[in-house]
Coordinates of C-alpha atoms in Angstrom, one line a residue:
X1 CA 57.8 89.8 -33.7
X2 CA 56.9 87.2 -36.3
X3 CA 55.6 84.8 -33.7
X4 CA 52.3 86.5 -33.5
X5 CA 51.9 86.6 -37.3
X6 CA 52.9 82.9 -37.8
X7 CA 50.3 81.9 -35.2
X8 CA 47.5 83.4 -37.3
X9 CA 48.3 81.8 -40.7
X10 CA 46.5 78.7 -42.0
X11 CA 48.7 77.0 -44.7
X12 CA 46.9 74.6 -47.1
X13 CA 48.2 72.3 -49.8
X14 CA 47.2 69.3 -51.9
X15 CA 49.2 66.3 -52.9
X16 CA 48.8 63.4 -55.4
X17 CA 50.1 60.1 -54.0
X18 CA 50.9 57.7 -56.8
X19 CA 50.9 54.0 -56.1
X20 CA 53.4 53.2 -58.9
X21 CA 56.8 54.4 -60.0
X22 CA 56.5 58.1 -60.7
X23 CA 57.2 58.1 -64.4
X24 CA 56.4 54.4 -65.2
X25 CA 60.0 53.9 -66.6
X26 CA 62.3 51.2 -65.4
X27 CA 66.0 51.6 -66.0
X28 CA 68.2 48.5 -66.4
X29 CA 71.7 47.7 -67.3
X30 CA 72.1 45.1 -70.0
X31 CA 75.1 43.5 -71.6
X32 CA 75.6 43.3 -75.3
X33 CA 73.1 40.8 -76.9
X34 CA 70.7 40.7 -73.9
X35 CA 68.3 43.2 -75.2
X36 CA 65.7 40.7 -76.5
X37 CA 66.1 38.0 -73.9
X38 CA 62.8 37.4 -72.0
X39 CA 64.7 37.4 -68.7
X40 CA 65.6 41.1 -69.4
X41 CA 62.0 42.2 -70.2
X42 CA 59.7 43.5 -67.5
X43 CA 56.0 43.9 -68.3
X44 CA 54.0 46.5 -66.5
X45 CA 50.5 48.1 -67.0
X46 CA 50.5 50.9 -69.5
X47 CA 47.3 52.6 -68.3
X48 CA 47.1 55.5 -65.8
X49 CA 48.8 54.9 -62.5
X50 CA 46.4 54.4 -59.5
X51 CA 46.7 57.0 -56.9
X52 CA 44.8 59.4 -54.6
X53 CA 44.8 63.2 -54.2
X54 CA 44.6 64.6 -50.7
X55 CA 44.2 68.1 -49.2
X56 CA 44.7 69.5 -45.8
X57 CA 45.5 72.7 -43.9
X58 CA 47.7 73.4 -40.9
X59 CA 48.1 76.3 -38.4
X60 CA 50.2 76.7 -35.3
X61 CA 48.0 74.7 -32.9
X62 CA 45.6 72.8 -35.1
X63 CA 44.9 71.3 -38.5
X64 CA 42.0 70.7 -40.8
X65 CA 40.8 67.1 -41.5
X66 CA 42.5 65.3 -44.4
X67 CA 40.3 65.4 -47.5
X68 CA 40.5 62.6 -50.0
X69 CA 39.6 64.0 -53.4
X70 CA 37.8 61.8 -55.9
X71 CA 38.8 62.3 -59.6
X72 CA 40.7 65.3 -60.8
X73 CA 40.9 68.4 -58.7
X74 CA 39.5 71.3 -60.7
X75 CA 37.9 74.6 -59.6
X76 CA 34.4 73.0 -59.1
X77 CA 35.7 70.1 -57.1
X78 CA 37.9 72.4 -55.0
X79 CA 34.9 74.5 -54.1
X80 CA 32.4 71.6 -53.5
X81 CA 34.8 69.1 -51.8
X82 CA 37.3 71.3 -50.0
X83 CA 36.3 74.9 -49.5
X84 CA 32.6 74.7 -48.6
X85 CA 32.6 71.5 -46.4
X86 CA 36.0 71.8 -44.7
X87 CA 38.0 75.0 -45.1
X88 CA 35.2 77.6 -44.5
X89 CA 33.9 75.9 -41.3
X90 CA 37.4 75.6 -40.0
X91 CA 38.2 79.3 -40.7
X92 CA 34.9 80.5 -39.3
X93 CA 35.9 79.2 -35.9
X94 CA 39.0 81.3 -35.9
X95 CA 39.2 85.1 -35.2
X96 CA 42.1 86.7 -37.0
X97 CA 43.5 83.9 -39.2
X98 CA 45.0 84.4 -42.6
X99 CA 44.1 81.8 -45.2
X100 CA 47.3 81.0 -47.2
X101 CA 46.5 79.0 -50.4
X102 CA 49.3 78.1 -52.8
X103 CA 47.2 79.0 -55.9
X104 CA 48.1 75.7 -57.8

């Protein structure tokens, strides 16, 4: 019974892919007296971590194009970079689909 309903749902989600360690912390085990040795110190950039945000949607037999989002995803960017150019044209080609957005 659910097969017909699952075929009609379009699931969407966005994800941020970070190019550094996720919390910029490195954990090390040091012996007593090694705390200030230069060989035990690891330097790393303290600025924001480089990354990219992407969005896409999937349904039973197809998917939307992958959208690379520039900057921060806010409501204006979501409308102008995702909904209007990608999601709405994709949904208009479908007859009875349900758009399932995660409301993040």
